[in-house]
Structure formats: structure tokens, C-alpha cells
């Protein structure tokens, strides 16, 4: 969602049936994912329209954004999950229409209590009806902290729009963006109204993007992966973030904001619910 739009998202989400076209939309400045790549990336549909992305972190659990898993949105002290069945998702396909993918309904939605009380902690855990056949993407171990330092190139992927305000593509897109320092992100998002706005909070957020913009996550990518590459010898990735928000998409000076899931309170929340989601 766009900066300062979480209250709006909450209002829209509360209406449940609204199409939310501006939010129902991939990665800006990336390229179409090739068939068979990113099998663990989920295309999440809420109430048949509201679109998000997610990542399979255990056979029966997908990690997505808090604002994708909550009717009430942030700032509302009542944790209301979507009626189960309203949330559906597809794994193991790059096609937005689900062609060839593994379809699931969601039987349970878990949100961190801190999501409802603050503007951060933008994660949700979606329990699948049946275990997936796809190999889950593990979240980085604390001992792997060195693979997502400022300047390190991360991979982002999702089913969202390829331009700010644009439409969603037929194929999942992916790109690379570097981690931004917490100080740099705090100065980009020095919001003076953090209750309603989206000021940067390094406890539960981490940023990635180029100073000049051009490559970023966008509407509909929310909840999707921020992936850190393992050593070239080992290959593969670890999950270190979940797409959350930003000022528009790919704008200069406004990196994308991701939920910080590999350390801190969100690590504790996810580990207490899905202990096998972590590497190491
Ligand atoms: C969204 O609405 C969204 N540029 C996700 C990420 C970003 C902006 C919007 C970051 O899902």
C-alpha cells in the first residue's frame, strides 16, 4: 500500500467487497519470472478481488502482509481475520490466473498483536487447507545476518503492478534491489504523524531500493518476498522480508519498506507459530 494509505486500506478492507483496484494490482523495473521459478511465491486473493503476494515458509503456512490478512487494518484494536474461505491462494505458478498452479484455501489467519496497535509489524500468517507439495523458502537464521547488510542485492518478486497506478501483469515479475541503511530509510520516511502515517520503525521494518528509484515493489506485491542470496557456492535464497509499503512505487528517495522478519519481534512472532520456518 502507499504511504499514509493504511487507514484508507483499512476502510476499504472493512468494506470487504470493494474491489480496491488501486491496491489489487508487480514489481516495477523487473522482468517476467520464467516458468518454474519462485514456486514458493503465492498469489493471494482476498474476497475475490483484493490482491496480495505471499511466501510459503512451511508446508502449511504462507507469510503475507498484515494488511492483507486483516479486515480491520492497523490502528484498530480488534483482531478480525477475514472469514476463512475469503482468502485463497495459488502456489507453484508464475501465471497470475493460476494456470498450472497449486490452489489452496486459507483456514486460519494469524496477525501479531503489535500489528493492530502500531503502524509496523505488517505480517500475517495464512494456514493452508492442505500441506503444499512445494519446498518452502526458509527465513534467514540469525547466524546468516551478513547476507542482508546495507548495499547487498536482494531479490523481490510478486504479482503486483509494473508501474505506480498501473495494472497487474499476467506473469509474476522479479527484480533486484539493495538493502538501505536504517538511518537512510528513517530520513526518507520521517513522518511526523506516525499514528496515521507510516514512519519507518527499524524494529519491525527494513528498506530496500536504489537512491534514484526505478526498481521497486508496487501495489499487489504486498506480503511477497525480499530474498537474500546464499553464497554463490551454495545457491538459493533465504527470506528476510515481506513487502509492506512505500511512498508510491520506484520513486527516487523513497525505498520500498519490508517487514523485518529475520530478527526482532516479528522473528519471535513467526517462530512461535511456525517454528520450522527458520533456517539453522
Ligand atoms: C502495495 O500497495 C505496495 N513501493 C507495496 C509496496 C510498495 C508500494 C505499495 C513499495 O501493495
PDB file of C-alpha atoms and ligand atoms in Angstrom:
ATOM      1  CA  UNK A   1       0.000   0.000   0.000  1.00  0.00           C
ATOM      2  CA  UNK A   2       1.075   3.541  -0.499  1.00  0.00           C
ATOM      3  CA  UNK A   3       2.471   5.618   2.290  1.00  0.00           C
ATOM      4  CA  UNK A   4      -0.191   7.000   4.586  1.00  0.00           C
ATOM      5  CA  UNK A   5      -2.754   4.817   2.941  1.00  0.00           C
ATOM      6  CA  UNK A   6      -3.073   2.209   5.635  1.00  0.00           C
ATOM      7  CA  UNK A   7      -6.064   3.964   7.168  1.00  0.00           C
ATOM      8  CA  UNK A   8      -7.557   4.034   3.719  1.00  0.00           C
ATOM      9  CA  UNK A   9      -6.683   0.394   3.206  1.00  0.00           C
ATOM     10  CA  UNK A  10      -8.373  -0.416   6.494  1.00  0.00           C
ATOM     11  CA  UNK A  11     -11.506   1.426   5.447  1.00  0.00           C
ATOM     12  CA  UNK A  12     -11.524  -0.304   2.120  1.00  0.00           C
ATOM     13  CA  UNK A  13     -10.811  -3.632   3.677  1.00  0.00           C
ATOM     14  CA  UNK A  14     -13.605  -3.163   6.177  1.00  0.00           C
ATOM     15  CA  UNK A  15     -15.962  -2.826   3.277  1.00  0.00           C
ATOM     16  CA  UNK A  16     -14.691  -6.249   2.239  1.00  0.00           C
ATOM     17  CA  UNK A  17     -16.484  -6.329  -1.060  1.00  0.00           C
ATOM     18  CA  UNK A  18     -14.802  -3.281  -2.545  1.00  0.00           C
ATOM     19  CA  UNK A  19     -12.629  -4.103  -5.457  1.00  0.00           C
ATOM     20  CA  UNK A  20      -9.812  -1.873  -4.246  1.00  0.00           C
ATOM     21  CA  UNK A  21      -8.463  -1.669  -7.744  1.00  0.00           C
ATOM     22  CA  UNK A  22      -5.591   0.620  -6.864  1.00  0.00           C
ATOM     23  CA  UNK A  23      -4.314  -1.902  -4.372  1.00  0.00           C
ATOM     24  CA  UNK A  24      -5.310  -5.017  -6.248  1.00  0.00           C
ATOM     25  CA  UNK A  25      -2.580  -4.810  -8.520  1.00  0.00           C
ATOM     26  CA  UNK A  26       4.039  -6.304  -9.558  1.00  0.00           C
ATOM     27  CA  UNK A  27       7.323  -5.297  -9.376  1.00  0.00           C
ATOM     28  CA  UNK A  28       8.430  -2.093 -11.155  1.00  0.00           C
ATOM     29  CA  UNK A  29      11.590  -2.230 -13.272  1.00  0.00           C
ATOM     30  CA  UNK A  30      11.838  -6.017 -13.179  1.00  0.00           C
ATOM     31  CA  UNK A  31      11.234  -8.838 -15.589  1.00  0.00           C
ATOM     32  CA  UNK A  32       8.760 -11.661 -16.027  1.00  0.00           C
ATOM     33  CA  UNK A  33       9.626 -14.731 -13.974  1.00  0.00           C
ATOM     34  CA  UNK A  34      10.358 -17.822 -16.042  1.00  0.00           C
ATOM     35  CA  UNK A  35       8.166 -20.905 -15.748  1.00  0.00           C
ATOM     36  CA  UNK A  36       9.077 -22.944 -12.701  1.00  0.00           C
ATOM     37  CA  UNK A  37      10.885 -20.132 -10.905  1.00  0.00           C
ATOM     38  CA  UNK A  38       9.770 -18.910  -7.473  1.00  0.00           C
ATOM     39  CA  UNK A  39       7.397 -21.866  -6.838  1.00  0.00           C
ATOM     40  CA  UNK A  40       7.102 -20.786  -3.182  1.00  0.00           C
ATOM     41  CA  UNK A  41       5.693 -17.353  -4.068  1.00  0.00           C
ATOM     42  CA  UNK A  42       1.937 -17.249  -3.505  1.00  0.00           C
ATOM     43  CA  UNK A  43      -0.628 -15.219  -5.401  1.00  0.00           C
ATOM     44  CA  UNK A  44      -3.121 -14.284  -2.681  1.00  0.00           C
ATOM     45  CA  UNK A  45      -6.683 -13.247  -3.463  1.00  0.00           C
ATOM     46  CA  UNK A  46      -8.947 -11.827  -0.795  1.00  0.00           C
ATOM     47  CA  UNK A  47     -12.696 -11.618  -1.212  1.00  0.00           C
ATOM     48  CA  UNK A  48     -12.201 -12.453  -4.871  1.00  0.00           C
ATOM     49  CA  UNK A  49     -10.534  -9.148  -5.672  1.00  0.00           C
ATOM     50  CA  UNK A  50      -8.037  -7.689  -3.208  1.00  0.00           C
ATOM     51  CA  UNK A  51      -4.638  -8.911  -4.394  1.00  0.00           C
ATOM     52  CA  UNK A  52      -1.508  -9.628  -2.401  1.00  0.00           C
ATOM     53  CA  UNK A  53       1.582 -11.803  -2.667  1.00  0.00           C
ATOM     54  CA  UNK A  54       2.990 -14.196  -0.060  1.00  0.00           C
ATOM     55  CA  UNK A  55       5.747 -16.737   0.583  1.00  0.00           C
ATOM     56  CA  UNK A  56       5.414 -20.389   1.590  1.00  0.00           C
ATOM     57  CA  UNK A  57       7.533 -20.677   4.761  1.00  0.00           C
ATOM     58  CA  UNK A  58       6.412 -24.146   5.890  1.00  0.00           C
ATOM     59  CA  UNK A  59       4.325 -26.854   4.188  1.00  0.00           C
ATOM     60  CA  UNK A  60       1.085 -25.459   5.583  1.00  0.00           C
ATOM     61  CA  UNK A  61       1.921 -21.761   6.147  1.00  0.00           C
ATOM     62  CA  UNK A  62       2.204 -18.743   3.874  1.00  0.00           C
ATOM     63  CA  UNK A  63       3.627 -15.465   5.200  1.00  0.00           C
ATOM     64  CA  UNK A  64       1.918 -12.375   3.819  1.00  0.00           C
ATOM     65  CA  UNK A  65       1.350  -8.768   4.885  1.00  0.00           C
ATOM     66  CA  UNK A  66      -0.713  -7.830   7.933  1.00  0.00           C
ATOM     67  CA  UNK A  67      -2.804  -5.515   5.808  1.00  0.00           C
ATOM     68  CA  UNK A  68      -3.583  -8.491   3.578  1.00  0.00           C
ATOM     69  CA  UNK A  69      -4.748 -10.682   6.428  1.00  0.00           C
ATOM     70  CA  UNK A  70      -6.821  -8.227   8.438  1.00  0.00           C
ATOM     71  CA  UNK A  71     -10.224  -6.736   7.835  1.00  0.00           C
ATOM     72  CA  UNK A  72      -9.668  -4.018  10.370  1.00  0.00           C
ATOM     73  CA  UNK A  73      -6.212  -2.889   9.379  1.00  0.00           C
ATOM     74  CA  UNK A  74      -3.734  -1.233  11.701  1.00  0.00           C
ATOM     75  CA  UNK A  75      -4.795   1.090  14.468  1.00  0.00           C
ATOM     76  CA  UNK A  76      -7.978  -0.802  15.182  1.00  0.00           C
ATOM     77  CA  UNK A  77      -7.700  -2.771  18.383  1.00  0.00           C
ATOM     78  CA  UNK A  78      -9.838  -5.696  17.312  1.00  0.00           C
ATOM     79  CA  UNK A  79      -8.059  -8.505  15.544  1.00  0.00           C
ATOM     80  CA  UNK A  80     -10.542  -9.584  12.924  1.00  0.00           C
ATOM     81  CA  UNK A  81      -9.284 -12.013  10.348  1.00  0.00           C
ATOM     82  CA  UNK A  82     -11.042 -12.452   7.067  1.00  0.00           C
ATOM     83  CA  UNK A  83     -13.777 -15.054   7.038  1.00  0.00           C
ATOM     84  CA  UNK A  84     -11.883 -18.195   6.166  1.00  0.00           C
ATOM     85  CA  UNK A  85     -12.668 -19.111   2.591  1.00  0.00           C
ATOM     86  CA  UNK A  86     -12.491 -15.432   1.641  1.00  0.00           C
ATOM     87  CA  UNK A  87      -8.732 -15.882   1.322  1.00  0.00           C
ATOM     88  CA  UNK A  88      -7.482 -18.103  -1.468  1.00  0.00           C
ATOM     89  CA  UNK A  89      -4.018 -18.539  -2.867  1.00  0.00           C
ATOM     90  CA  UNK A  90      -2.084 -20.247  -5.620  1.00  0.00           C
ATOM     91  CA  UNK A  91       1.454 -21.627  -5.390  1.00  0.00           C
ATOM     92  CA  UNK A  92       3.862 -23.082  -7.954  1.00  0.00           C
ATOM     93  CA  UNK A  93       2.891 -20.961 -10.964  1.00  0.00           C
ATOM     94  CA  UNK A  94       4.126 -17.703 -12.466  1.00  0.00           C
ATOM     95  CA  UNK A  95       0.732 -17.164 -14.097  1.00  0.00           C
ATOM     96  CA  UNK A  96      -1.477 -14.622 -12.351  1.00  0.00           C
ATOM     97  CA  UNK A  97      -4.561 -16.543 -13.478  1.00  0.00           C
ATOM     98  CA  UNK A  98      -3.299 -19.612 -11.633  1.00  0.00           C
ATOM     99  CA  UNK A  99      -2.642 -21.754 -14.699  1.00  0.00           C
ATOM    100  CA  UNK A 100      -0.847 -24.932 -13.706  1.00  0.00           C
ATOM    101  CA  UNK A 101      -0.630 -23.901 -10.053  1.00  0.00           C
ATOM    102  CA  UNK A 102      -1.498 -25.493  -6.729  1.00  0.00           C
ATOM    103  CA  UNK A 103      -4.692 -23.946  -5.358  1.00  0.00           C
ATOM    104  CA  UNK A 104      -5.439 -23.518  -1.662  1.00  0.00           C
ATOM    105  CA  UNK A 105      -7.992 -22.019   0.620  1.00  0.00           C
ATOM    106  CA  UNK A 106      -6.886 -20.474   3.902  1.00  0.00           C
ATOM    107  CA  UNK A 107      -8.315 -21.952   7.085  1.00  0.00           C
ATOM    108  CA  UNK A 108      -6.726 -19.628   9.634  1.00  0.00           C
ATOM    109  CA  UNK A 109      -5.199 -16.133   9.663  1.00  0.00           C
ATOM    110  CA  UNK A 110      -2.791 -15.077  12.439  1.00  0.00           C
ATOM    111  CA  UNK A 111      -1.701 -11.487  13.000  1.00  0.00           C
ATOM    112  CA  UNK A 112       0.831 -10.212  15.538  1.00  0.00           C
ATOM    113  CA  UNK A 113      -0.969  -8.250  18.250  1.00  0.00           C
ATOM    114  CA  UNK A 114       1.569  -5.468  17.632  1.00  0.00           C
ATOM    115  CA  UNK A 115       0.191  -5.062  14.088  1.00  0.00           C
ATOM    116  CA  UNK A 116      -3.083  -3.887  15.497  1.00  0.00           C
ATOM    117  CA  UNK A 117      -1.536  -1.438  17.932  1.00  0.00           C
ATOM    118  CA  UNK A 118       1.197   0.154  15.854  1.00  0.00           C
ATOM    119  CA  UNK A 119       1.835   1.036  12.252  1.00  0.00           C
ATOM    120  CA  UNK A 120       4.538  -1.622  11.909  1.00  0.00           C
ATOM    121  CA  UNK A 121       4.572  -5.405  12.253  1.00  0.00           C
ATOM    122  CA  UNK A 122       2.949  -5.743   8.832  1.00  0.00           C
ATOM    123  CA  UNK A 123       2.800  -9.545   8.612  1.00  0.00           C
ATOM    124  CA  UNK A 124       0.127 -12.216   8.604  1.00  0.00           C
ATOM    125  CA  UNK A 125       0.376 -15.984   8.726  1.00  0.00           C
ATOM    126  CA  UNK A 126      -2.043 -17.844   6.471  1.00  0.00           C
ATOM    127  CA  UNK A 127      -2.683 -21.505   7.280  1.00  0.00           C
ATOM    128  CA  UNK A 128      -3.370 -23.636   4.212  1.00  0.00           C
ATOM    129  CA  UNK A 129      -6.162 -26.174   3.941  1.00  0.00           C
ATOM    130  CA  UNK A 130      -3.666 -28.891   2.991  1.00  0.00           C
ATOM    131  CA  UNK A 131       0.145 -29.091   3.083  1.00  0.00           C
ATOM    132  CA  UNK A 132       1.793 -27.822  -0.093  1.00  0.00           C
ATOM    133  CA  UNK A 133       3.934 -30.070  -2.275  1.00  0.00           C
ATOM    134  CA  UNK A 134       6.236 -27.085  -2.889  1.00  0.00           C
ATOM    135  CA  UNK A 135       9.514 -26.814  -0.964  1.00  0.00           C
ATOM    136  CA  UNK A 136       9.116 -23.859   1.448  1.00  0.00           C
ATOM    137  CA  UNK A 137      11.504 -20.904   1.486  1.00  0.00           C
ATOM    138  CA  UNK A 138      13.280 -20.716   4.843  1.00  0.00           C
ATOM    139  CA  UNK A 139      13.641 -17.448   6.715  1.00  0.00           C
ATOM    140  CA  UNK A 140      17.272 -16.499   7.366  1.00  0.00           C
ATOM    141  CA  UNK A 141      18.858 -17.756  10.569  1.00  0.00           C
ATOM    142  CA  UNK A 142      20.268 -15.158  12.957  1.00  0.00           C
ATOM    143  CA  UNK A 143      23.692 -16.585  12.095  1.00  0.00           C
ATOM    144  CA  UNK A 144      23.046 -15.557   8.479  1.00  0.00           C
ATOM    145  CA  UNK A 145      22.701 -11.848   9.284  1.00  0.00           C
ATOM    146  CA  UNK A 146      25.656 -10.987   6.997  1.00  0.00           C
ATOM    147  CA  UNK A 147      23.682 -11.869   3.833  1.00  0.00           C
ATOM    148  CA  UNK A 148      21.322  -8.890   4.148  1.00  0.00           C
ATOM    149  CA  UNK A 149      23.521  -5.957   5.071  1.00  0.00           C
ATOM    150  CA  UNK A 150      23.062  -2.466   3.577  1.00  0.00           C
ATOM    151  CA  UNK A 151      24.129  -2.466  -0.065  1.00  0.00           C
ATOM    152  CA  UNK A 152      23.587  -6.214  -0.502  1.00  0.00           C
ATOM    153  CA  UNK A 153      21.404  -7.039  -3.513  1.00  0.00           C
ATOM    154  CA  UNK A 154      18.114  -8.678  -2.612  1.00  0.00           C
ATOM    155  CA  UNK A 155      15.590 -10.258  -4.970  1.00  0.00           C
ATOM    156  CA  UNK A 156      11.955  -9.109  -4.885  1.00  0.00           C
ATOM    157  CA  UNK A 157       9.088 -10.893  -6.617  1.00  0.00           C
ATOM    158  CA  UNK A 158       5.348 -10.593  -6.880  1.00  0.00           C
ATOM    159  CA  UNK A 159       2.116 -10.387  -8.781  1.00  0.00           C
ATOM    160  CA  UNK A 160       1.665  -6.632  -8.312  1.00  0.00           C
ATOM    161  CA  UNK A 161       1.691  -3.796 -10.826  1.00  0.00           C
ATOM    162  CA  UNK A 162       4.669  -2.981 -13.043  1.00  0.00           C
ATOM    163  CA  UNK A 163       4.124   0.765 -12.631  1.00  0.00           C
ATOM    164  CA  UNK A 164       2.668   3.020  -9.969  1.00  0.00           C
ATOM    165  CA  UNK A 165      -1.064   3.092 -10.597  1.00  0.00           C
ATOM    166  CA  UNK A 166      -0.686   0.620 -13.463  1.00  0.00           C
ATOM    167  CA  UNK A 167      -2.336  -2.708 -13.986  1.00  0.00           C
ATOM    168  CA  UNK A 168      -1.181  -6.109 -12.815  1.00  0.00           C
ATOM    169  CA  UNK A 169       0.739  -8.235 -15.327  1.00  0.00           C
ATOM    170  CA  UNK A 170      -0.262 -11.738 -16.429  1.00  0.00           C
ATOM    171  CA  UNK A 171       3.085 -13.135 -15.206  1.00  0.00           C
ATOM    172  CA  UNK A 172       4.872 -12.723 -11.872  1.00  0.00           C
ATOM    173  CA  UNK A 173       7.734 -10.208 -12.038  1.00  0.00           C
ATOM    174  CA  UNK A 174      11.028 -10.093 -10.153  1.00  0.00           C
ATOM    175  CA  UNK A 175      13.968  -7.709  -9.758  1.00  0.00           C
ATOM    176  CA  UNK A 176      16.981  -6.888  -7.568  1.00  0.00           C
ATOM    177  CA  UNK A 177      17.225  -4.027  -5.085  1.00  0.00           C
ATOM    178  CA  UNK A 178      19.896  -3.205  -2.476  1.00  0.00           C
ATOM    179  CA  UNK A 179      19.208  -3.024   1.267  1.00  0.00           C
ATOM    180  CA  UNK A 180      19.127   0.573   2.516  1.00  0.00           C
ATOM    181  CA  UNK A 181      20.551   1.578   5.900  1.00  0.00           C
ATOM    182  CA  UNK A 182      18.036   2.088   8.695  1.00  0.00           C
ATOM    183  CA  UNK A 183      19.225   5.691   9.031  1.00  0.00           C
ATOM    184  CA  UNK A 184      18.682   6.267   5.327  1.00  0.00           C
ATOM    185  CA  UNK A 185      15.205   4.826   5.462  1.00  0.00           C
ATOM    186  CA  UNK A 186      14.321   6.782   8.588  1.00  0.00           C
ATOM    187  CA  UNK A 187      15.236  10.012   6.839  1.00  0.00           C
ATOM    188  CA  UNK A 188      13.214   9.047   3.760  1.00  0.00           C
ATOM    189  CA  UNK A 189      10.163   8.319   5.908  1.00  0.00           C
ATOM    190  CA  UNK A 190      10.467  10.910   8.667  1.00  0.00           C
ATOM    191  CA  UNK A 191       6.724  11.038   9.118  1.00  0.00           C
ATOM    192  CA  UNK A 192       5.543  13.460  11.763  1.00  0.00           C
ATOM    193  CA  UNK A 193       2.184  11.754  12.180  1.00  0.00           C
ATOM    194  CA  UNK A 194       3.223   8.172  12.834  1.00  0.00           C
ATOM    195  CA  UNK A 195      -0.141   7.183  14.234  1.00  0.00           C
ATOM    196  CA  UNK A 196      -1.842   7.675  10.915  1.00  0.00           C
ATOM    197  CA  UNK A 197       1.182   7.650   8.702  1.00  0.00           C
ATOM    198  CA  UNK A 198       3.840   5.101   8.043  1.00  0.00           C
ATOM    199  CA  UNK A 199       7.014   6.379   9.674  1.00  0.00           C
ATOM    200  CA  UNK A 200       9.922   3.970   9.481  1.00  0.00           C
ATOM    201  CA  UNK A 201      10.386   1.781  12.534  1.00  0.00           C
ATOM    202  CA  UNK A 202      13.576  -0.286  12.334  1.00  0.00           C
ATOM    203  CA  UNK A 203      12.255  -2.704  14.953  1.00  0.00           C
ATOM    204  CA  UNK A 204       9.831  -4.249  12.505  1.00  0.00           C
ATOM    205  CA  UNK A 205      10.828  -2.745   9.120  1.00  0.00           C
ATOM    206  CA  UNK A 206      13.777  -2.862   6.747  1.00  0.00           C
ATOM    207  CA  UNK A 207      14.106  -0.946   3.450  1.00  0.00           C
ATOM    208  CA  UNK A 208      15.490  -1.745   0.021  1.00  0.00           C
ATOM    209  CA  UNK A 209      15.800   0.275  -3.176  1.00  0.00           C
ATOM    210  CA  UNK A 210      18.078   2.494  -5.268  1.00  0.00           C
ATOM    211  CA  UNK A 211      18.547   6.198  -4.388  1.00  0.00           C
ATOM    212  CA  UNK A 212      17.378   7.048  -7.885  1.00  0.00           C
ATOM    213  CA  UNK A 213      14.373   4.683  -7.710  1.00  0.00           C
ATOM    214  CA  UNK A 214      13.336   2.844 -10.845  1.00  0.00           C
ATOM    215  CA  UNK A 215      13.078  -0.639  -9.337  1.00  0.00           C
ATOM    216  CA  UNK A 216      10.660  -1.474  -6.529  1.00  0.00           C
ATOM    217  CA  UNK A 217       7.721  -3.455  -5.308  1.00  0.00           C
ATOM    218  CA  UNK A 218       4.295  -1.972  -6.002  1.00  0.00           C
ATOM    219  CA  UNK A 219       0.567  -2.448  -5.442  1.00  0.00           C
ATOM    220  CA  UNK A 220      -0.266  -6.127  -5.122  1.00  0.00           C
ATOM    221  CA  UNK A 221       3.271  -7.152  -4.188  1.00  0.00           C
ATOM    222  CA  UNK A 222       2.448  -6.671  -0.530  1.00  0.00           C
ATOM    223  CA  UNK A 223       3.308  -9.692   1.562  1.00  0.00           C
ATOM    224  CA  UNK A 224       5.702 -11.027  -1.068  1.00  0.00           C
ATOM    225  CA  UNK A 225       9.344 -11.936  -0.572  1.00  0.00           C
ATOM    226  CA  UNK A 226      12.515  -9.952  -0.003  1.00  0.00           C
ATOM    227  CA  UNK A 227      15.083 -12.664  -0.677  1.00  0.00           C
ATOM    228  CA  UNK A 228      18.775 -12.663   0.269  1.00  0.00           C
ATOM    229  CA  UNK A 229      21.097 -14.769  -1.879  1.00  0.00           C
ATOM    230  CA  UNK A 230      23.053 -17.533  -0.161  1.00  0.00           C
ATOM    231  CA  UNK A 231      26.680 -17.833  -1.173  1.00  0.00           C
ATOM    232  CA  UNK A 232      27.188 -18.471  -4.870  1.00  0.00           C
ATOM    233  CA  UNK A 233      28.670 -21.851  -3.952  1.00  0.00           C
ATOM    234  CA  UNK A 234      25.504 -22.875  -2.105  1.00  0.00           C
ATOM    235  CA  UNK A 235      22.994 -21.117  -4.332  1.00  0.00           C
ATOM    236  CA  UNK A 236      19.399 -20.382  -3.433  1.00  0.00           C
ATOM    237  CA  UNK A 237      17.922 -17.779  -1.115  1.00  0.00           C
ATOM    238  CA  UNK A 238      16.742 -17.033   2.368  1.00  0.00           C
ATOM    239  CA  UNK A 239      13.665 -14.961   3.094  1.00  0.00           C
ATOM    240  CA  UNK A 240      14.450 -11.767   5.020  1.00  0.00           C
ATOM    241  CA  UNK A 241      11.428  -9.540   4.431  1.00  0.00           C
ATOM    242  CA  UNK A 242       7.781  -9.297   3.435  1.00  0.00           C
ATOM    243  CA  UNK A 243       6.725  -6.410   1.173  1.00  0.00           C
ATOM    244  CA  UNK A 244       4.853  -3.800   3.182  1.00  0.00           C
ATOM    245  CA  UNK A 245       4.539  -0.262   1.793  1.00  0.00           C
ATOM    246  CA  UNK A 246       6.274   2.772   0.374  1.00  0.00           C
ATOM    247  CA  UNK A 247       5.725   6.251  -0.990  1.00  0.00           C
ATOM    248  CA  UNK A 248       4.353   5.274  -4.359  1.00  0.00           C
ATOM    249  CA  UNK A 249       6.473   2.833  -6.323  1.00  0.00           C
ATOM    250  CA  UNK A 250      10.068   3.176  -7.520  1.00  0.00           C
ATOM    251  CA  UNK A 251      10.149   6.905  -6.732  1.00  0.00           C
ATOM    252  CA  UNK A 252      13.588   8.468  -6.193  1.00  0.00           C
ATOM    253  CA  UNK A 253      14.329   8.916  -2.489  1.00  0.00           C
ATOM    254  CA  UNK A 254      11.626   6.505  -1.325  1.00  0.00           C
ATOM    255  CA  UNK A 255      12.843   2.918  -0.958  1.00  0.00           C
ATOM    256  CA  UNK A 256      10.369   0.086  -0.540  1.00  0.00           C
ATOM    257  CA  UNK A 257       9.583  -0.867   3.050  1.00  0.00           C
ATOM    258  CA  UNK A 258       9.555  -4.538   4.100  1.00  0.00           C
ATOM    259  CA  UNK A 259       8.588  -6.282   7.310  1.00  0.00           C
ATOM    260  CA  UNK A 260      11.779  -7.256   9.172  1.00  0.00           C
ATOM    261  CA  UNK A 261      11.135 -10.951   9.752  1.00  0.00           C
ATOM    262  CA  UNK A 262      14.586 -12.459  10.258  1.00  0.00           C
ATOM    263  CA  UNK A 263      15.238 -10.730  13.594  1.00  0.00           C
ATOM    264  CA  UNK A 264      13.456  -8.846  16.337  1.00  0.00           C
ATOM    265  CA  UNK A 265       9.820  -9.120  17.422  1.00  0.00           C
ATOM    266  CA  UNK A 266       8.495 -10.402  14.096  1.00  0.00           C
ATOM    267  CA  UNK A 267      11.005 -13.229  14.201  1.00  0.00           C
ATOM    268  CA  UNK A 268       9.668 -14.130  17.639  1.00  0.00           C
ATOM    269  CA  UNK A 269       6.053 -13.968  16.442  1.00  0.00           C
ATOM    270  CA  UNK A 270       6.638 -16.146  13.378  1.00  0.00           C
ATOM    271  CA  UNK A 271       8.910 -18.611  15.233  1.00  0.00           C
ATOM    272  CA  UNK A 272       6.317 -19.106  17.978  1.00  0.00           C
ATOM    273  CA  UNK A 273       3.656 -20.025  15.407  1.00  0.00           C
ATOM    274  CA  UNK A 274       5.746 -21.732  12.717  1.00  0.00           C
ATOM    275  CA  UNK A 275       8.950 -22.939  14.380  1.00  0.00           C
ATOM    276  CA  UNK A 276      10.200 -24.754  11.276  1.00  0.00           C
ATOM    277  CA  UNK A 277      10.072 -21.588   9.134  1.00  0.00           C
ATOM    278  CA  UNK A 278      13.653 -20.661  10.099  1.00  0.00           C
ATOM    279  CA  UNK A 279      16.936 -21.905   8.709  1.00  0.00           C
ATOM    280  CA  UNK A 280      19.526 -23.147  11.130  1.00  0.00           C
TER     281      UNK A 280
HETATM  282  C1  LIG B   1       1.191  -2.081  -2.174  1.00  0.00           C
HETATM  283  O1  LIG B   1       0.271  -1.302  -2.264  1.00  0.00           O
HETATM  284  C2  LIG B   1       2.576  -1.542  -2.192  1.00  0.00           C
HETATM  285  N1  LIG B   1       6.876   0.708  -3.333  1.00  0.00           N
HETATM  286  C3  LIG B   1       3.624  -2.396  -1.922  1.00  0.00           C
HETATM  287  C4  LIG B   1       4.917  -1.910  -1.925  1.00  0.00           C
HETATM  288  C5  LIG B   1       5.147  -0.583  -2.211  1.00  0.00           C
HETATM  289  C6  LIG B   1       4.103   0.286  -2.500  1.00  0.00           C
HETATM  290  C7  LIG B   1       2.814  -0.216  -2.488  1.00  0.00           C
HETATM  291  C8  LIG B   1       6.571  -0.077  -2.202  1.00  0.00           C
HETATM  292  O2  LIG B   1       0.994  -3.288  -2.071  1.00  0.00           O
END
